mmCIF file of C-alpha atoms in Angstrom:
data_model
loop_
_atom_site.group_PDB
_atom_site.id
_atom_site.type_symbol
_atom_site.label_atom_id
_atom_site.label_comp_id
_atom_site.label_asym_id
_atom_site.label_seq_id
_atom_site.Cartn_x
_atom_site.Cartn_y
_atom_site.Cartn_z
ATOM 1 C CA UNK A 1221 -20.378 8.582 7.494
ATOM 2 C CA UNK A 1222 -16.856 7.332 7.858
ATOM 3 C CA UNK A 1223 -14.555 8.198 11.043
ATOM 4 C CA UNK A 1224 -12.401 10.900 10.839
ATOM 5 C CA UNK A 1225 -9.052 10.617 12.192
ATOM 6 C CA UNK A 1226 -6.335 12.434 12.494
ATOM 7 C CA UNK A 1227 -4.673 14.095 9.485
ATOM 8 C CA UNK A 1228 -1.422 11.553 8.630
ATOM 9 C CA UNK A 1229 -2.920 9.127 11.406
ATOM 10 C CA UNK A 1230 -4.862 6.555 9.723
ATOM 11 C CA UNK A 1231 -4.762 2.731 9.586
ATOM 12 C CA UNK A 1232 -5.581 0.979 6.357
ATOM 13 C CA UNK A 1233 -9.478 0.697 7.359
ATOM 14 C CA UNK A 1234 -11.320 2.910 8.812
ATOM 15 C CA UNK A 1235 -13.892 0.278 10.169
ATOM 16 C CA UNK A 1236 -13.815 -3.530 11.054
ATOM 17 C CA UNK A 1237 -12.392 -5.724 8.081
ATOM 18 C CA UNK A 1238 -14.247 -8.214 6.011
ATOM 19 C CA UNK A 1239 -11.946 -11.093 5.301
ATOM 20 C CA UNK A 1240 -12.317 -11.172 1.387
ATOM 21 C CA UNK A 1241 -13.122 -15.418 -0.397
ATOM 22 C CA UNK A 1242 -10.828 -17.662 1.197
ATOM 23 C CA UNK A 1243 -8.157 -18.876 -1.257
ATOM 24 C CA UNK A 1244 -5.627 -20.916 -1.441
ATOM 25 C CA UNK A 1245 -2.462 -20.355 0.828
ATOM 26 C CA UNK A 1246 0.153 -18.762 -1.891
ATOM 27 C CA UNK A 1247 3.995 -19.419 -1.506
ATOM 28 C CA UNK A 1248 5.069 -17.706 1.140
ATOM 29 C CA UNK A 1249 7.646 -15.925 -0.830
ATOM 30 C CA UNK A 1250 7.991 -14.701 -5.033
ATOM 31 C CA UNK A 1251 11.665 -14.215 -6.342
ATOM 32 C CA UNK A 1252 11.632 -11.405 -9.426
ATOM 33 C CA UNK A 1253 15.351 -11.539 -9.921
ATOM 34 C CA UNK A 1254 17.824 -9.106 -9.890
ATOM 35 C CA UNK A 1255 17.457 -9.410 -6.185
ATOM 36 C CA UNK A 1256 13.986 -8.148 -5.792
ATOM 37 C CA UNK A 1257 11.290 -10.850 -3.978
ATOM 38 C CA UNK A 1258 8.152 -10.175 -2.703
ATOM 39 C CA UNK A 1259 7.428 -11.747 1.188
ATOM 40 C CA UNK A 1260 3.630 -12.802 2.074
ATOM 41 C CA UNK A 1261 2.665 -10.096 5.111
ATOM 42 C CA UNK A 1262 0.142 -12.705 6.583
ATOM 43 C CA UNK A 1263 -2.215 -9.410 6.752
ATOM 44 C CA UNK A 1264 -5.838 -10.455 6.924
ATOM 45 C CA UNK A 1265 -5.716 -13.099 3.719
ATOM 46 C CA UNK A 1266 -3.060 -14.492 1.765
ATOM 47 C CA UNK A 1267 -1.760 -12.467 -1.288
ATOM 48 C CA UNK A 1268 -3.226 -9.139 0.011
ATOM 49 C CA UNK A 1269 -0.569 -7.007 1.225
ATOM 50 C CA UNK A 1270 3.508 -7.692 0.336
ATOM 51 C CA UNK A 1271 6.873 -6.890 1.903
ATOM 52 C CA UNK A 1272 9.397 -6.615 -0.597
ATOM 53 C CA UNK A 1273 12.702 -7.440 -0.180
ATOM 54 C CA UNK A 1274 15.787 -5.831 -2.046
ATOM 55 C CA UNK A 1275 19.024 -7.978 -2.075
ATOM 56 C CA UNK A 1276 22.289 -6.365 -2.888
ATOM 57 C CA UNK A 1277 25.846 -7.660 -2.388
ATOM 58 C CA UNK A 1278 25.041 -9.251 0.624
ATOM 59 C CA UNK A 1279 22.862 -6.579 2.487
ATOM 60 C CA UNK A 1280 19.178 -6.839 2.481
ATOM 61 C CA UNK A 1281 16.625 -3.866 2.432
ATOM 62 C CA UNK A 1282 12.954 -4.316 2.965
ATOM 63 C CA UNK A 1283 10.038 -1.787 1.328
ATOM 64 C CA UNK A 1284 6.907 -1.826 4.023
ATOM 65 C CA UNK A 1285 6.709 -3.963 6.679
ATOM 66 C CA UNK A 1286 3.153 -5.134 7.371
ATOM 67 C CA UNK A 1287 2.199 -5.729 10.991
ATOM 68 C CA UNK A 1288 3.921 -6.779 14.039
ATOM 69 C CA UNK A 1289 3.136 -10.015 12.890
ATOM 70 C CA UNK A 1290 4.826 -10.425 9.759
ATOM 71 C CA UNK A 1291 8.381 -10.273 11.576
ATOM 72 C CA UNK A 1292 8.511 -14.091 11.694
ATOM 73 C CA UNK A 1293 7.890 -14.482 7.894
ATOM 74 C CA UNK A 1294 10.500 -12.556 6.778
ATOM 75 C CA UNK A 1295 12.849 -13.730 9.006
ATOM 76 C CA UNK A 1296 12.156 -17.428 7.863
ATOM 77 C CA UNK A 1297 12.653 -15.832 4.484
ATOM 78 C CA UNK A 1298 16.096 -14.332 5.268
ATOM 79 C CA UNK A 1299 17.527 -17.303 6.735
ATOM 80 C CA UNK A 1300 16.095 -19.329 3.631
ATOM 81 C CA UNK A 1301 18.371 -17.075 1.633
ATOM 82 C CA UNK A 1302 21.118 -17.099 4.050
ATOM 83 C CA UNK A 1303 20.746 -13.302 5.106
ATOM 84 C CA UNK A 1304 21.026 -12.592 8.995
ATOM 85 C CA UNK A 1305 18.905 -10.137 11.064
ATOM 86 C CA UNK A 1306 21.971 -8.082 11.126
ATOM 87 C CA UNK A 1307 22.261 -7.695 7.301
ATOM 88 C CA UNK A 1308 19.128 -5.791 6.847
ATOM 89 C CA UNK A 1309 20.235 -2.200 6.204
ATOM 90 C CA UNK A 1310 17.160 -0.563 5.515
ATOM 91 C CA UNK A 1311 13.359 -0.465 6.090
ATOM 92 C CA UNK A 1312 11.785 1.710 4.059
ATOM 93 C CA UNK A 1313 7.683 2.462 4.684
ATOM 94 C CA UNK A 1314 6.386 3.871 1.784
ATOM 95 C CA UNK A 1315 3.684 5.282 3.701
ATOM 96 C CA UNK A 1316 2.504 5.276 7.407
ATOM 97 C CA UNK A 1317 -0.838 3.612 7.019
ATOM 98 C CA UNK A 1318 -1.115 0.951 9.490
ATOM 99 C CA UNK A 1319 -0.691 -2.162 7.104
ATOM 100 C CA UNK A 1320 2.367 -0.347 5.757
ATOM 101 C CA UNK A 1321 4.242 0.841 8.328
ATOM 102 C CA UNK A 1322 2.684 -0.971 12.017
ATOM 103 C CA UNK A 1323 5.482 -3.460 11.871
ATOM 104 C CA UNK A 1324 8.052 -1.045 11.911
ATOM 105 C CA UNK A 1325 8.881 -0.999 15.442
ATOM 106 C CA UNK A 1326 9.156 -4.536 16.052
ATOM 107 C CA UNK A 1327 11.203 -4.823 12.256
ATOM 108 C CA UNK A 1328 13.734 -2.303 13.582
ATOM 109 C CA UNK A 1329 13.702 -4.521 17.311
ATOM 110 C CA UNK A 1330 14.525 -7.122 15.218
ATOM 111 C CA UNK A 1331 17.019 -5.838 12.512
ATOM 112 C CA UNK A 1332 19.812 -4.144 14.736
ATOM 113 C CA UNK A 1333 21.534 -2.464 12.306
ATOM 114 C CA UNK A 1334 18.413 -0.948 10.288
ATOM 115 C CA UNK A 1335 17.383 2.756 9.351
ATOM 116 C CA UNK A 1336 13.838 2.895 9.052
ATOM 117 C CA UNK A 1337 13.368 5.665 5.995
ATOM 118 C CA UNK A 1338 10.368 7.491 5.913
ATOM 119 C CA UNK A 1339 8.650 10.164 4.542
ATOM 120 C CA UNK A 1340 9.656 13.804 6.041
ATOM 121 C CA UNK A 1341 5.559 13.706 7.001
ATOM 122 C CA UNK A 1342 5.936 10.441 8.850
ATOM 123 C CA UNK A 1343 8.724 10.448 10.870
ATOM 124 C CA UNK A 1344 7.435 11.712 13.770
ATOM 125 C CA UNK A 1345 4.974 8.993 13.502
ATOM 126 C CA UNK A 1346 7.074 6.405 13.771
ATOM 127 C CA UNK A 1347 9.178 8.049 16.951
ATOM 128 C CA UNK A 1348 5.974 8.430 18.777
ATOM 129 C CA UNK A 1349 3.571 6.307 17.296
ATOM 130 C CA UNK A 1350 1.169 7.153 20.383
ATOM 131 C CA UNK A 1351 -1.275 8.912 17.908
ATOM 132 C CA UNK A 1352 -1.287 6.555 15.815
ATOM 133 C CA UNK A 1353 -2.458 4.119 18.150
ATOM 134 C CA UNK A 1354 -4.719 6.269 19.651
ATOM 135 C CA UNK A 1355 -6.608 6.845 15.793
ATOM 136 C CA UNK A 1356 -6.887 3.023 15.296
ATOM 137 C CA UNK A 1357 -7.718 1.899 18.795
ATOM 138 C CA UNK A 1358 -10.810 4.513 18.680
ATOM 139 C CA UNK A 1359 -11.734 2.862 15.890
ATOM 140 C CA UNK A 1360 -11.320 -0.665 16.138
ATOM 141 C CA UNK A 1361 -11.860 -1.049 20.271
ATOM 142 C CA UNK A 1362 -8.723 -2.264 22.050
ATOM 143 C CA UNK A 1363 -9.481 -6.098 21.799
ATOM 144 C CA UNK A 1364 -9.221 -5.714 17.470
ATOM 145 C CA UNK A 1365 -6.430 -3.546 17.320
ATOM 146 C CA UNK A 1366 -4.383 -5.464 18.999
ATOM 147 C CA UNK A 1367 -5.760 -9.115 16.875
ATOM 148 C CA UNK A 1368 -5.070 -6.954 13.855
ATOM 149 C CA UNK A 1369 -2.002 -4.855 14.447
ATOM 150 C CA UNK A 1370 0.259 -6.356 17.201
ATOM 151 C CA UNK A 1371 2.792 -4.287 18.888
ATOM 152 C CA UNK A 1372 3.097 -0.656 17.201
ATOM 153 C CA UNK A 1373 6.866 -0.076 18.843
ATOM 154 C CA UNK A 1374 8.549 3.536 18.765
ATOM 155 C CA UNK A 1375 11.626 4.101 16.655
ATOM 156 C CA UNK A 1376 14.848 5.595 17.861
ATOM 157 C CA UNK A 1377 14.738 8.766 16.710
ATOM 158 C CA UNK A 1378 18.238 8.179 15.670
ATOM 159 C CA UNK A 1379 17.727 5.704 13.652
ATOM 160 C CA UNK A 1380 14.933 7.321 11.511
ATOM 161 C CA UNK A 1381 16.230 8.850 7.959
ATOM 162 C CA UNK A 1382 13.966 11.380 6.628
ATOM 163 C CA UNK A 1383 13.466 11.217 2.773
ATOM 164 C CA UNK A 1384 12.556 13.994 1.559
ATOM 165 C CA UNK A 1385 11.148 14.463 -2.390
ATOM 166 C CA UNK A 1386 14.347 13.860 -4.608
ATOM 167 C CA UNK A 1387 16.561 12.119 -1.456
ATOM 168 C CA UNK A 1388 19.157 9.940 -3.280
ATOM 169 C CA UNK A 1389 20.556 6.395 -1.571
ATOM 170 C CA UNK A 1390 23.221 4.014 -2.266
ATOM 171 C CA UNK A 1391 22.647 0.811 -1.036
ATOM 172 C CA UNK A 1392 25.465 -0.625 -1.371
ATOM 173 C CA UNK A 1393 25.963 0.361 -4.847
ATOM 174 C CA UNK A 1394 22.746 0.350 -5.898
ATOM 175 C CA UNK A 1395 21.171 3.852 -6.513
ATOM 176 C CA UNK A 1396 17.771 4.647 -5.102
ATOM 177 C CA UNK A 1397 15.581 7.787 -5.475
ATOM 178 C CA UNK A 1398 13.223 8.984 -3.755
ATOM 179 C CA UNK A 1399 9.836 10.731 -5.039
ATOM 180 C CA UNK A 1400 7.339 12.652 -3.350
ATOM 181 C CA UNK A 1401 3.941 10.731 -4.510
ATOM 182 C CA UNK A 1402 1.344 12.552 -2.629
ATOM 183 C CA UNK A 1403 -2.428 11.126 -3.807
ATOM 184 C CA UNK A 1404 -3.409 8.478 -1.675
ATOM 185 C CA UNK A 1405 -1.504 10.113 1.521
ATOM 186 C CA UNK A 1406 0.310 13.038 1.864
ATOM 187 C CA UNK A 1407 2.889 10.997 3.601
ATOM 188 C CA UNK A 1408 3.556 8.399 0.738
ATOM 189 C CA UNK A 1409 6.624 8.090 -1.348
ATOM 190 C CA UNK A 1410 8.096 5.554 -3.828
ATOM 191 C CA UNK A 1411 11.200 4.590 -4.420
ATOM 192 C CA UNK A 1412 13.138 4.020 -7.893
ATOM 193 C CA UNK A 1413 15.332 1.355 -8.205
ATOM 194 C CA UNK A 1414 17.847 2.524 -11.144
ATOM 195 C CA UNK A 1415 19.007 -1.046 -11.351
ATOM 196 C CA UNK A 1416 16.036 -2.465 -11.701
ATOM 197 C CA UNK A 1417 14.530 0.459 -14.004
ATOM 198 C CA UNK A 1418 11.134 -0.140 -11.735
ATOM 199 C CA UNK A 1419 9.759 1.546 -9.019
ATOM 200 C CA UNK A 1420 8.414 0.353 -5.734
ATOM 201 C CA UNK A 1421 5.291 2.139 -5.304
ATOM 202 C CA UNK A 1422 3.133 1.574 -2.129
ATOM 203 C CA UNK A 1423 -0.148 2.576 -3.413
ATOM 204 C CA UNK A 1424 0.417 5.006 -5.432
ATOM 205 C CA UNK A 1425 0.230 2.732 -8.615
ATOM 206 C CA UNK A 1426 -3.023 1.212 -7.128
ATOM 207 C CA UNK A 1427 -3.978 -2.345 -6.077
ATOM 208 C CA UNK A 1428 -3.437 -5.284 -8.309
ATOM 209 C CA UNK A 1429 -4.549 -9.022 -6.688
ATOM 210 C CA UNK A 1430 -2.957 -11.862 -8.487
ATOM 211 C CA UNK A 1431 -6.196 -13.689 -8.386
ATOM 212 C CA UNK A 1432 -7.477 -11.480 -10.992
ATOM 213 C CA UNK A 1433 -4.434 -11.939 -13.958
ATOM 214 C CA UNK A 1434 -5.495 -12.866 -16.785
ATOM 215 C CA UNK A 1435 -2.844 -14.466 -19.396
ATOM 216 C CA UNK A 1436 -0.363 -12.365 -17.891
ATOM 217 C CA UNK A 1437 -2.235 -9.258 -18.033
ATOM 218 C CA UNK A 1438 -2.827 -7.810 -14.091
ATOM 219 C CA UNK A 1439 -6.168 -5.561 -13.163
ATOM 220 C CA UNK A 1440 -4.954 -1.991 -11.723
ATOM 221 C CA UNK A 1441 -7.073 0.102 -9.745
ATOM 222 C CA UNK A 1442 -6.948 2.781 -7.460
ATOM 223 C CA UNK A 1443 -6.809 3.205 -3.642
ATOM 224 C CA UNK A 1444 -9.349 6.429 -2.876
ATOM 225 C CA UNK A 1445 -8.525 5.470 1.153
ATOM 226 C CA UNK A 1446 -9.190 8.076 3.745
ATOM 227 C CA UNK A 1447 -8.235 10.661 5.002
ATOM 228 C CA UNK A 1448 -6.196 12.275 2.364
ATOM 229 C CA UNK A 1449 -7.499 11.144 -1.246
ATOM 230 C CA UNK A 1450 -6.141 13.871 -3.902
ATOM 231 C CA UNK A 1451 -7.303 13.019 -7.063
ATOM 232 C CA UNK A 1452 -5.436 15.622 -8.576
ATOM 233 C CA UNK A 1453 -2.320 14.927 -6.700
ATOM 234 C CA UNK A 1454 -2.860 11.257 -7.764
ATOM 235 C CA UNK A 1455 -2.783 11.745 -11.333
ATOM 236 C CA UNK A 1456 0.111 13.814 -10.924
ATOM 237 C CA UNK A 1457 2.086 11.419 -9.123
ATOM 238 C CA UNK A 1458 0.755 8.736 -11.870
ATOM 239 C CA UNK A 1459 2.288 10.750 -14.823
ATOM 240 C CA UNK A 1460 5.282 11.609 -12.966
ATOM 241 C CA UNK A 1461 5.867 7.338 -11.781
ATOM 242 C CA UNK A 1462 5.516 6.764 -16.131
ATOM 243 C CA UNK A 1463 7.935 9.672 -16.932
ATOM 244 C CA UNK A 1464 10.625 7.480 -16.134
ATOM 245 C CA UNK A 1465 9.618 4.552 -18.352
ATOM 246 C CA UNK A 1466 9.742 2.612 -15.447
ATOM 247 C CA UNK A 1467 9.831 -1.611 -16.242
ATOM 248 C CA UNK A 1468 7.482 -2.695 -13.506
ATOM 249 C CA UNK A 1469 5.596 -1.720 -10.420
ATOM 250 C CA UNK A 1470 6.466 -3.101 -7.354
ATOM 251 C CA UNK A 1471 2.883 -3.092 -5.284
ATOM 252 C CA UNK A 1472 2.421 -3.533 -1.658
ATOM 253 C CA UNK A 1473 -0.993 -4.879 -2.580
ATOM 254 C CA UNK A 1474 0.024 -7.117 -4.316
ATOM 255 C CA UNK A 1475 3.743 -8.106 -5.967
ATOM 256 C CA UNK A 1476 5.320 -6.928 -8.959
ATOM 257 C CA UNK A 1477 3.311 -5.423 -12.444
ATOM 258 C CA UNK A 1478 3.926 -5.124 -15.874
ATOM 259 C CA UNK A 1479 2.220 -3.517 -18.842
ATOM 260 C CA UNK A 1480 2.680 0.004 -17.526
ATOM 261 C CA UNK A 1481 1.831 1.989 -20.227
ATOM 262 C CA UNK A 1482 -1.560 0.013 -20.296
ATOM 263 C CA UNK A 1483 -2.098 0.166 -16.990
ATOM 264 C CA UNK A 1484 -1.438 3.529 -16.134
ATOM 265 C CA UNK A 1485 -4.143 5.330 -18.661
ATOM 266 C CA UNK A 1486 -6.599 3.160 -17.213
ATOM 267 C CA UNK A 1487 -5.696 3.759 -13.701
ATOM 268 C CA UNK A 1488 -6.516 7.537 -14.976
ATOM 269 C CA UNK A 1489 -9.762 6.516 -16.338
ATOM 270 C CA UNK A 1490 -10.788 4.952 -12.757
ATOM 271 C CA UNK A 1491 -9.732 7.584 -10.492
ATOM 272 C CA UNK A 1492 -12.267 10.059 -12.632
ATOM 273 C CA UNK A 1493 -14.729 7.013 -12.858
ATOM 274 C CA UNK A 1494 -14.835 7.367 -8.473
ATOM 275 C CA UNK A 1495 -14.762 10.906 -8.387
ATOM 276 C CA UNK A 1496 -17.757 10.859 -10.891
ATOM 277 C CA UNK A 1497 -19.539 8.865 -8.749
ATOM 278 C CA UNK A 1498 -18.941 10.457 -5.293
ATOM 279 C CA UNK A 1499 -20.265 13.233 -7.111
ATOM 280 C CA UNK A 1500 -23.051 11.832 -8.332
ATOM 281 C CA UNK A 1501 -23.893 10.726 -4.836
ATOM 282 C CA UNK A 1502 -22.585 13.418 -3.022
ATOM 283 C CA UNK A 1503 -26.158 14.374 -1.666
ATOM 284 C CA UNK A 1504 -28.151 10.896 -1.693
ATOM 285 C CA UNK A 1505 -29.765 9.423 1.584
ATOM 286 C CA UNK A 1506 -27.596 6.547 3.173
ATOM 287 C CA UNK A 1507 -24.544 8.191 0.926
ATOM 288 C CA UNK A 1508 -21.890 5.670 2.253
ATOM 289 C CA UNK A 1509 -24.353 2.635 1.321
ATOM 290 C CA UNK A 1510 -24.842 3.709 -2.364
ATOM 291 C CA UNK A 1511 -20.916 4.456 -2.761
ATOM 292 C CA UNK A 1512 -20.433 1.397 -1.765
ATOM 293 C CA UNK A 1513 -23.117 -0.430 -3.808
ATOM 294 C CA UNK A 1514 -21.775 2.154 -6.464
ATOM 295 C CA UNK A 1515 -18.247 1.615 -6.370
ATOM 296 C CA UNK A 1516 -18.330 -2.152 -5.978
ATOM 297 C CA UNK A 1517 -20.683 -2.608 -9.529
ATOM 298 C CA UNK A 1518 -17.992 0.135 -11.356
ATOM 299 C CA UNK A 1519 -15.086 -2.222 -10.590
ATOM 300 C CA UNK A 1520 -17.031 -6.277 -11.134
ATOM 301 C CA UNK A 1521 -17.961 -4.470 -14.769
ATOM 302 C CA UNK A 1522 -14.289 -3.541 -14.980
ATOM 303 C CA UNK A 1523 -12.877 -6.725 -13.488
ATOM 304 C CA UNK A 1524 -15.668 -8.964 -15.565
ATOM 305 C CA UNK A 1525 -14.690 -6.799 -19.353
ATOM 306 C CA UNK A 1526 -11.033 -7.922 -18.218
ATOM 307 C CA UNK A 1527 -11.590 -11.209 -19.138
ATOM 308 C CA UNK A 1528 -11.597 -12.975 -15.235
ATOM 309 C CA UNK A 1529 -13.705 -15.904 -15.343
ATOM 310 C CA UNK A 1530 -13.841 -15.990 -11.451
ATOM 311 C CA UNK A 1531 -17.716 -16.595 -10.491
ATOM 312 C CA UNK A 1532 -19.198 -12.741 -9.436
ATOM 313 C CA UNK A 1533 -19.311 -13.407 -5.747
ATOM 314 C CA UNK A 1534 -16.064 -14.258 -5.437
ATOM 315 C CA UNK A 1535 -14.977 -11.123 -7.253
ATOM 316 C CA UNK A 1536 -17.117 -9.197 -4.979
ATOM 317 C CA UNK A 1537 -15.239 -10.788 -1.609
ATOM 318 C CA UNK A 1538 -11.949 -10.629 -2.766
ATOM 319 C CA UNK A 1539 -13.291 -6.516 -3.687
ATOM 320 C CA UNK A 1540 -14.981 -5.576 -0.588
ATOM 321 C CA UNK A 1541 -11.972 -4.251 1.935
ATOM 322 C CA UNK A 1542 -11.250 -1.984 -0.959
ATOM 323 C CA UNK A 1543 -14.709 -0.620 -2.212
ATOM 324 C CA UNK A 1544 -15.558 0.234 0.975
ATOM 325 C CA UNK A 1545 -12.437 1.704 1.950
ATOM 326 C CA UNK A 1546 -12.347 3.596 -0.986
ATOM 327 C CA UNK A 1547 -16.115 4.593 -0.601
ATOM 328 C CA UNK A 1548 -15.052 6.596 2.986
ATOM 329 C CA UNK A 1549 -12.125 8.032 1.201
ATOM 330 C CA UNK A 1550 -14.171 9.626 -1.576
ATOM 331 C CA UNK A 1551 -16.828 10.483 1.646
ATOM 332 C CA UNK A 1552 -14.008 12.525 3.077
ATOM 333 C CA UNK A 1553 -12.682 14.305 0.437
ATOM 334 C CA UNK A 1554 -16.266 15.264 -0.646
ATOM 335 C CA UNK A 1555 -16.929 16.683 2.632
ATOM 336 C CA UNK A 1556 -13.480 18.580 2.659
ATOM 337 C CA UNK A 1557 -13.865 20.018 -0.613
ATOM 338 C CA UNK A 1558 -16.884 21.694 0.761
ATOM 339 C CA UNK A 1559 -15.487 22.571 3.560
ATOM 340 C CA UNK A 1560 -11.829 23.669 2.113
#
């Protein structure tokens, strides 16, 4: 059985990591144009979780912030572009899951002159982020919560900007809207960028590791993680991202997408594909060891018909955080639909 934490309290995993196939450090930093780059977090493994950085006229604005730890990087990456702590207007946290959202305090420490923007869910989160630690700590002992996750800082209330579903932002004349996305978390939103006609989506639009691109083509799948999987909700918020025609996906895991209208059926066709199988497994002995074993076959088939030539066991590694991630996800919302 997975832990159960509190509702709008959980870290990415909800036990100990597995460090997927070493690869490869990546460039620490991916320009997109039109002022849009994607910033390494260091989380765990190269190329697994991104901060992405919005340029405009001088000011700077940063979507998710990664740990503690990831402060450094993207301060090497603002001085490489000539962009001082004090010209970051904005962090904006998607989402309040733990490899989101745990650098936030120490990014708004470091970035004087920052709002942190956050989901209307969040915010008190990220004032009093005691829960929070609480949740992860129980899980993870003291000793590797504090290896994984750093500092977890409070925010001055007074800083924190609430963005509610449909909250509009110029920064600094470049329009921004705001979208409920509800799915993965309850908390989670993601952000259009008019300019760019693309949205920065958290993990709403699923995961998508470089490593796995094919020709140019990306692998999308979903992110079932506990405690608040919706798979109704998710293909909502799906169909509602594509109703804009958006150009791209901006992913925290990891960097920016194409191919949309490809992706997004597809996406569709996997979240049904786990729900099918929690389902199917809903009553089986050792149920979080078959989800697992389960989950993990659905997506080498999927990643293998794709066309990556990558040998099977390092599919599986660079897989594992998420299958079993999104095994305890589909685990609690089995158990709460029976319960609900």
């Amino acid at each position: 059985m997975p832990h159960r934490l509190m509702d709008n309290n959980l870290p990415h995993s909800a036990e100990a990591p597995v460090i997927p196939f070493a690869r490869p450090a990546r460039r620490r930093v991916t320009d997109y144009g039109n002022g849009v780059s994607a910033i390494d977090a260091d989380y765990l493994r190269p190329g697994l979780a991104a901060i992405h950085l919005i340029v405009q006229a001088g000011k700077a604005a940063l979507v998710d912030t990664g740990t503690s730890s990831s402060v450094a990087g993207v301060m090497e990456v603002l001085r490489e572009k000539n962009l001082a702590p004090e010209d970051v207007a904005y962090v904006f946290v998607t989402h309040i899951h733990l490899d989101h959202a745990g650098g936030a305090g120490e990014f708004m420490h470091h970035f004087p002159h920052a709002k942190l923007v956050v989901h209307p869910r969040g915010a008190r989160h990220m004032a009093d982020p005691a829960r929070l630690v609480a949740s992860a700590t129980t899980v993870y002992g003291e000793a590797e919560f504090k290896r994984m996750y750093g500092i977890i800082r409070p925010v001055d209330v007074k800083r924190i900007v609430e963005a509610p579903d449909g909250f509009r932002l110029d920064f600094n004349g470049r329009p921004l809207l705001f979208l409920d996305t509800p799915g993965h978390a309850r908390h989670h939103y993601c952000i259009f960028d008019e300019q760019n006609e693309s949205f920065f989506t958290g993990d709403t639009f699923g995961i998508s590791y470089r490593e796995f691109d094919v020709d140019g083509m990306e692998f999308v799948f979903p992110t079932t993680t506990p405690v608040q999987f919706d798979p109704t909700a998710a293909h909502a918020s799906l169909d509602r991202l594509m109703s804009f025609n958006p150009s791209y996906a901006f992913l925290t895991h990891y960097g920016r997408i194409g191919n949309l209208p490809r992706h997004a059926p597809e996406m569709h066709d996997l979240i049904d594909a786990h729900v099918l199988s929690a389902r199917k497994l809903s009553n089986v002995p050792d149920r979080h060891t078959a989800l697992v074993k389960e989950l993990g076959e659905l997506l080498l088939r999927r990643v293998i018909a794709h066309g990556c030539k990558l040998p099977e066991d390092e599919i599986r590694s660079l897989l594992s955080l998420d299958v079993g991630l999104n095994a305890q996800g589909l685990e609690n919302w089995l158990d709460h639909t029976r319960t609900g």
